[in-house]
Short mmCIF file of C-alpha atoms in Angstrom, two decimals:
data_model
loop_
_atom_site.label_atom_id
_atom_site.label_comp_id
_atom_site.label_asym_id
_atom_site.label_seq_id
_atom_site.Cartn_x
_atom_site.Cartn_y
_atom_site.Cartn_z
CA MET A 1 -19.21 -29.70 42.15
CA LYS A 2 -18.45 -30.29 45.94
CA SER A 3 -21.06 -31.27 47.92
CA LEU A 4 -22.12 -32.08 51.67
CA ALA A 5 -22.95 -35.66 50.81
CA GLU A 6 -19.09 -36.29 50.15
CA LEU A 7 -18.52 -35.91 53.92
CA SER A 8 -20.34 -39.20 54.20
CA ALA A 9 -17.80 -40.63 51.85
CA ILE A 10 -15.02 -39.45 53.90
CA ARG A 11 -16.70 -40.92 56.90
CA GLU A 12 -16.91 -44.41 55.33
CA LYS A 13 -13.08 -44.37 54.40
CA MET A 14 -12.17 -43.16 57.93
CA LYS A 15 -14.16 -45.77 59.80
CA GLY A 16 -11.68 -47.58 62.34
CA LYS A 17 -8.68 -45.19 61.33
CA ILE A 18 -9.96 -42.41 63.87
CA ALA A 19 -9.55 -44.45 66.71
CA LEU A 20 -5.82 -45.15 66.04
CA ARG A 21 -5.38 -41.39 65.60
CA GLU A 22 -7.01 -40.46 69.04
CA GLY A 23 -5.05 -40.99 72.13
CA SER A 24 -1.66 -41.96 70.36
CA SER A 25 -1.42 -38.15 69.75
CA ASP A 26 1.56 -37.07 72.17
CA THR A 27 3.37 -34.14 70.63
CA ARG A 28 1.23 -30.72 70.69
CA ILE A 29 2.05 -27.71 68.54
CA VAL A 30 0.07 -24.82 69.82
CA VAL A 31 0.02 -21.56 67.91
CA GLY A 32 -1.05 -18.28 69.57
CA MET A 33 -4.16 -16.88 67.76
CA ALA A 34 -5.09 -13.54 69.62
CA THR A 35 -5.35 -10.43 68.26
CA CYS A 36 -1.44 -9.82 68.55
CA GLY A 37 -0.65 -13.30 66.90
CA ILE A 38 -3.22 -13.01 64.01
CA ALA A 39 -2.04 -9.32 62.99
CA ALA A 40 1.35 -10.68 63.09
CA GLY A 41 0.72 -13.59 60.53
CA ALA A 42 -0.45 -16.61 62.94
CA ARG A 43 -3.03 -17.71 60.24
CA PRO A 44 -0.63 -19.08 57.61
CA VAL A 45 1.73 -20.36 60.14
CA LEU A 46 -1.22 -22.52 61.65
CA ASN A 47 -2.24 -23.61 58.13
CA ALA A 48 1.50 -24.50 57.03
CA PHE A 49 1.76 -26.57 60.36
CA VAL A 50 -1.59 -28.51 59.52
CA GLU A 51 -0.45 -29.04 56.07
CA GLU A 52 3.11 -30.34 56.73
CA ILE A 53 1.83 -32.55 59.64
CA ASN A 54 -0.71 -34.24 57.01
CA ASN A 55 1.64 -34.42 54.40
CA ALA A 56 4.19 -36.27 56.55
CA GLY A 57 1.66 -38.78 57.91
CA LEU A 58 2.00 -37.51 61.37
CA VAL A 59 -1.94 -36.83 61.91
CA GLY A 60 -2.02 -39.37 64.67
CA ASP A 61 1.16 -38.79 66.62
CA VAL A 62 1.11 -34.39 66.36
CA THR A 63 -1.73 -32.41 67.11
CA VAL A 64 -2.01 -28.87 66.13
CA THR A 65 -4.09 -26.43 68.33
CA GLN A 66 -4.98 -23.12 68.66
CA THR A 67 -4.68 -20.71 71.96
CA GLY A 68 -5.14 -17.19 72.90
CA CYS A 69 -2.46 -14.77 73.97
CA ILE A 70 0.58 -16.29 75.46
CA GLY A 71 1.83 -12.66 76.64
CA ILE A 72 4.62 -11.91 74.49
CA CYS A 73 2.97 -10.00 71.79
CA GLN A 74 6.08 -8.52 70.43
CA TYR A 75 7.58 -12.01 69.71
CA GLU A 76 4.42 -13.32 67.62
CA PRO A 77 3.62 -15.39 65.61
CA VAL A 78 4.72 -17.59 68.79
CA VAL A 79 4.47 -21.45 68.52
CA GLU A 80 5.04 -23.69 71.60
CA ILE A 81 5.89 -27.41 71.16
CA TYR A 82 5.09 -29.72 74.06
CA ALA A 83 6.46 -33.30 73.68
CA PRO A 84 6.19 -35.95 76.70
CA GLY A 85 9.23 -36.02 78.55
CA LYS A 86 10.63 -32.88 77.06
CA GLU A 87 11.13 -29.39 77.84
CA LYS A 88 8.64 -26.83 76.49
CA VAL A 89 10.23 -25.14 73.23
CA THR A 90 9.10 -21.91 72.29
CA TYR A 91 9.51 -20.52 68.77
CA VAL A 92 9.08 -16.80 67.93
CA LYS A 93 8.56 -14.52 64.84
CA MET A 94 7.36 -17.69 63.04
CA THR A 95 6.67 -17.71 59.12
CA PRO A 96 5.20 -20.60 56.89
CA GLU A 97 8.63 -21.27 55.80
CA LYS A 98 10.03 -21.74 59.36
CA ALA A 99 7.01 -23.65 60.22
CA ARG A 100 7.96 -26.28 57.49
CA GLU A 101 11.60 -26.10 58.72
CA VAL A 102 10.45 -26.89 62.39
CA VAL A 103 8.33 -29.81 60.88
CA GLU A 104 11.27 -31.46 59.09
CA LYS A 105 13.94 -31.00 61.66
CA HIS A 106 12.40 -30.67 65.15
CA ILE A 107 8.91 -32.83 64.79
CA LYS A 108 10.28 -35.51 62.39
CA ASN A 109 13.75 -35.57 63.67
CA GLY A 110 13.74 -34.11 67.01
CA VAL A 111 16.46 -31.32 66.53
CA VAL A 112 15.26 -28.18 68.13
CA ILE A 113 16.25 -25.36 65.85
CA SER A 114 17.60 -23.04 68.57
CA GLU A 115 17.96 -20.05 65.78
CA TYR A 116 14.19 -19.66 65.78
CA THR A 117 13.59 -20.00 69.81
CA ILE A 118 12.95 -17.30 72.43
CA GLY A 119 16.10 -18.10 74.18
CA ASN A 120 18.07 -16.90 71.00
CA SER A 121 16.17 -14.21 69.94
CA LYS A 122 17.84 -10.80 69.85
CA LEU A 123 15.17 -8.50 69.91
CA MET B 1 -4.77 -5.80 59.95
CA LYS B 2 -3.89 -6.49 56.51
CA GLU B 3 -7.28 -8.39 55.48
CA LEU B 4 -10.94 -7.88 57.02
CA SER B 5 -10.81 -11.75 57.28
CA LEU B 6 -8.08 -11.43 59.84
CA ASN B 7 -10.26 -9.29 61.68
CA ILE B 8 -13.35 -11.61 61.30
CA LEU B 9 -10.85 -14.40 62.69
CA ASP B 10 -10.22 -12.38 65.77
CA ILE B 11 -13.91 -11.07 66.34
CA ALA B 12 -14.83 -14.83 66.14
CA GLN B 13 -12.29 -15.87 68.78
CA ASN B 14 -13.97 -13.39 71.10
CA SER B 15 -16.94 -15.60 70.59
CA ILE B 16 -15.28 -18.64 71.58
CA ARG B 17 -13.55 -16.95 74.51
CA ALA B 18 -17.30 -15.91 75.59
CA ARG B 19 -18.19 -19.64 75.59
CA ALA B 20 -20.53 -19.58 72.87
CA THR B 21 -21.88 -22.84 71.12
CA ASN B 22 -23.16 -21.20 68.15
CA VAL B 23 -21.32 -18.28 66.07
CA ASP B 24 -22.82 -16.95 62.74
CA ILE B 25 -20.51 -15.02 60.71
CA ILE B 26 -22.86 -13.36 57.92
CA LEU B 27 -21.27 -11.16 54.95
CA LYS B 28 -23.52 -9.07 52.85
CA GLU B 29 -21.99 -7.49 49.83
CA ASP B 30 -22.78 -5.49 46.97
CA ALA B 31 -20.96 -3.44 44.43
CA GLU B 32 -20.39 -0.48 47.07
CA THR B 33 -20.93 -1.99 50.62
CA LEU B 34 -19.67 -4.96 52.63
CA THR B 35 -21.43 -5.78 56.10
CA ILE B 36 -19.98 -8.18 58.37
CA THR B 37 -22.23 -9.45 61.38
CA VAL B 38 -20.59 -11.69 63.91
CA SER B 39 -23.06 -13.08 66.28
CA ASP B 40 -23.17 -15.54 69.09
CA ASN B 41 -25.03 -16.99 71.87
CA GLY B 42 -21.95 -16.87 74.39
CA CYS B 43 -21.71 -15.23 77.77
CA GLY B 44 -22.47 -11.59 76.62
CA MET B 45 -21.47 -8.16 78.11
CA LYS B 46 -23.09 -6.14 80.93
CA ALA B 47 -24.11 -2.50 79.89
CA ASP B 48 -21.05 -0.94 81.62
CA PHE B 49 -18.45 -2.92 79.88
CA LEU B 50 -20.23 -2.66 76.58
CA LYS B 51 -20.15 0.94 76.75
CA ARG B 52 -16.17 0.79 76.78
CA VAL B 53 -15.50 -2.28 74.71
CA THR B 54 -14.34 -0.38 71.78
CA ASP B 55 -11.65 1.43 73.85
CA PRO B 56 -8.53 -0.02 73.64
CA PHE B 57 -7.89 0.34 77.21
CA SER B 58 -10.68 -2.31 78.25
CA THR B 59 -9.94 -5.82 77.65
CA THR B 60 -10.70 -9.52 79.30
CA ARG B 61 -7.29 -10.63 78.83
CA THR B 62 -5.29 -11.20 81.78
CA THR B 63 -1.59 -10.92 80.22
CA ARG B 64 -1.87 -7.29 79.31
CA LYS B 65 -4.20 -4.04 79.84
CA VAL B 66 -4.79 -3.54 76.13
CA GLY B 67 -7.20 -5.14 73.91
CA LEU B 68 -7.04 -4.36 70.35
CA GLY B 69 -9.24 -6.39 68.42
CA LEU B 70 -12.52 -4.45 68.55
CA PRO B 71 -11.13 -1.05 68.37
CA PHE B 72 -8.84 -2.00 65.24
CA PHE B 73 -12.33 -3.39 63.54
CA LYS B 74 -14.07 -0.15 64.38
CA MET B 75 -11.33 1.81 63.04
CA GLU B 76 -11.03 0.16 59.67
CA ALA B 77 -14.97 0.52 59.26
CA GLU B 78 -14.88 4.25 60.05
CA MET B 79 -11.96 4.99 58.06
CA THR B 80 -14.37 3.89 54.70
CA GLY B 81 -17.00 6.24 55.99
CA GLY B 82 -18.75 2.97 57.51
CA SER B 83 -19.46 2.21 61.14
CA LEU B 84 -19.25 -0.40 63.78
CA ASP B 85 -22.22 -1.42 66.09
CA ILE B 86 -22.23 -3.78 69.27
CA THR B 87 -25.40 -5.14 70.97
CA SER B 88 -25.16 -7.59 73.68
CA LYS B 89 -26.92 -9.39 76.24
CA SER B 90 -25.29 -10.70 79.45
CA GLU B 91 -25.99 -14.12 80.64
CA GLU B 92 -26.60 -12.66 84.03
CA GLU B 93 -29.41 -10.73 82.99
CA HIS B 94 -30.97 -12.59 80.01
CA GLU B 95 -31.97 -16.10 78.91
CA ASP B 96 -31.22 -15.26 75.31
CA HIS B 97 -28.03 -14.06 75.89
CA GLY B 98 -24.92 -13.18 73.51
CA THR B 99 -23.22 -10.49 71.31
CA VAL B 100 -23.85 -9.06 67.94
CA VAL B 101 -21.08 -7.17 66.04
CA THR B 102 -21.86 -5.47 62.98
CA ALA B 103 -19.37 -3.61 60.94
CA ARG B 104 -20.25 -1.64 57.55
CA PHE B 105 -17.45 -0.81 54.90
CA PHE B 106 -17.81 1.24 52.03
CA LYS B 107 -15.53 -0.48 49.38
CA ASN B 108 -14.70 2.02 46.92
CA HIS B 109 -13.28 4.27 49.64
CA ILE B 110 -9.22 4.54 49.32
CA ASP B 111 -8.72 3.33 52.92
CA TYR B 112 -11.12 -0.08 52.39
CA ILE B 113 -8.99 -3.14 53.43
CA PRO B 114 -9.76 -5.65 51.40
CA LEU B 115 -11.48 -9.07 52.65
CA GLY B 116 -8.71 -10.98 51.78
CA ASN B 117 -8.50 -14.89 52.20
CA ILE B 118 -11.67 -15.38 53.94
CA ILE B 119 -11.44 -19.25 52.98
CA ASP B 120 -8.32 -19.43 55.14
CA THR B 121 -10.21 -17.64 58.12
CA VAL B 122 -13.11 -20.24 57.57
CA CYS B 123 -11.13 -23.35 57.72
CA THR B 124 -8.95 -21.76 60.68
CA LEU B 125 -11.94 -21.37 62.68
CA ILE B 126 -13.38 -24.90 61.67
CA HIS B 127 -9.83 -26.38 62.79
CA GLY B 128 -9.97 -24.64 66.10
CA ALA B 129 -13.52 -25.07 67.39
CA GLU B 130 -14.51 -28.61 68.07
CA GLU B 131 -17.23 -27.24 70.59
CA VAL B 132 -18.58 -24.40 68.81
CA ASP B 133 -20.99 -24.65 65.63
CA PHE B 134 -20.26 -21.87 62.80
CA LEU B 135 -22.70 -20.85 60.05
CA PHE B 136 -20.76 -18.85 57.34
CA LEU B 137 -22.84 -17.02 54.63
CA HIS B 138 -21.59 -14.39 52.41
CA GLU B 139 -24.06 -13.24 50.00
CA TYR B 140 -23.33 -11.08 47.01
CA GLY B 141 -26.13 -9.67 45.14
CA GLU B 142 -28.35 -12.51 44.33
CA ARG B 143 -25.69 -15.08 44.85
CA SER B 144 -24.50 -16.64 47.95
CA VAL B 145 -21.35 -19.31 49.53
CA MET B 146 -22.90 -21.09 52.67
CA LEU B 147 -21.26 -23.63 55.01
CA SER B 148 -22.71 -24.69 58.39
CA THR B 149 -20.66 -26.98 60.57
CA ARG B 150 -23.81 -28.40 61.96
CA GLU B 151 -24.69 -29.87 58.69
CA MET B 152 -20.96 -31.23 58.17
CA ARG B 153 -21.40 -32.76 61.73
CA GLU B 154 -24.69 -34.67 60.77
CA MET B 155 -22.90 -35.68 57.52
CA LEU B 156 -19.85 -36.90 59.45
CA GLY B 157 -21.29 -38.56 62.64
CA ASP B 158 -19.75 -38.42 66.18
CA GLU B 159 -16.43 -40.41 65.06
CA VAL B 160 -14.95 -37.96 62.42
CA PRO B 161 -13.65 -34.83 63.85
CA LEU B 162 -14.13 -31.33 61.94
CA SER B 163 -10.26 -30.98 62.28
CA SER B 164 -9.45 -34.04 60.46
CA PRO B 165 -7.09 -33.03 57.45
CA GLU B 166 -9.53 -34.71 54.87
CA VAL B 167 -12.31 -32.58 56.27
CA LEU B 168 -10.52 -29.35 56.14
CA ALA B 169 -9.29 -30.21 52.81
CA TRP B 170 -13.09 -30.87 51.66
CA ALA B 171 -14.17 -27.44 53.03
CA ARG B 172 -11.13 -25.69 51.59
CA GLU B 173 -12.19 -26.99 48.11
CA TYR B 174 -16.21 -26.69 48.86
CA LEU B 175 -15.59 -22.86 49.60
CA THR B 176 -12.98 -22.25 46.76
CA GLU B 177 -15.74 -23.67 44.39
CA GLY B 178 -18.47 -21.46 45.93
CA TYR B 179 -16.58 -18.32 45.88
CA ALA B 180 -15.52 -19.01 42.07
CA GLU B 181 -19.42 -19.09 41.68
CA LEU B 182 -19.87 -16.12 43.66
CA TYR B 183 -17.78 -13.58 41.97
CA ARG B 184 -18.25 -15.03 38.60
#
């Protein structure tokens, strides 16, 4: 059985590692989580990003965060990517599959998937 | 919404927006009914806003004039023959301010929307709210599942954030085991 006590083991294991994670984070993945986003499927999209960033070993470099209504409800789930020195990229009508692709191509290799961005959206 | 757990995520976001530091999500379930209560110590609402808060054309959002979170939740409860109640004390008028949203569902009604992936909802809330303490409790008959971020923080200390993948993975497994036991 899982118990709360296991969290102190996590605490021990992570000693010293957290300092490295904090502050070095420079890319932000922001997922819209208001009523419109949630109803359109933002929860699995957010979880896919959290999972993939962890799998890719990028936890210190990339933060995944949640925000409220971005204002373009008809394009939800909406995901914004902020990277230092680069223009913000807005992905629309996201799915967990697209999220995994964005981590692979955009986050890891710096290639924006313009097909999924708002500028390219034919809606 | 396709799952009531998505409504719970949505309603809890209202508490976060209301600058709550404590949010309790309590589910009480038996063979026939499910009662969902989300209560917080946020800024609360004054009587005039409270009166029209389940009207889709009242919202605090600034990007649109429509707010559908509470109206959806109310409709989904009423569709099953249940109901939704909101009580609130505003911070301007009360020391013990906050809001309590209670929704009652009849599970055997054909229009009952299933609870769905509640574990995802709890993990999403833990991930998103570094400044909020959540108490999650689901009672089913005699058994229950409980997770308190305050208790988690006590074990983790100040150094390890709740949003760490290791911590989220632990929470997911903890709840998965709890639910296997709850619906045994």
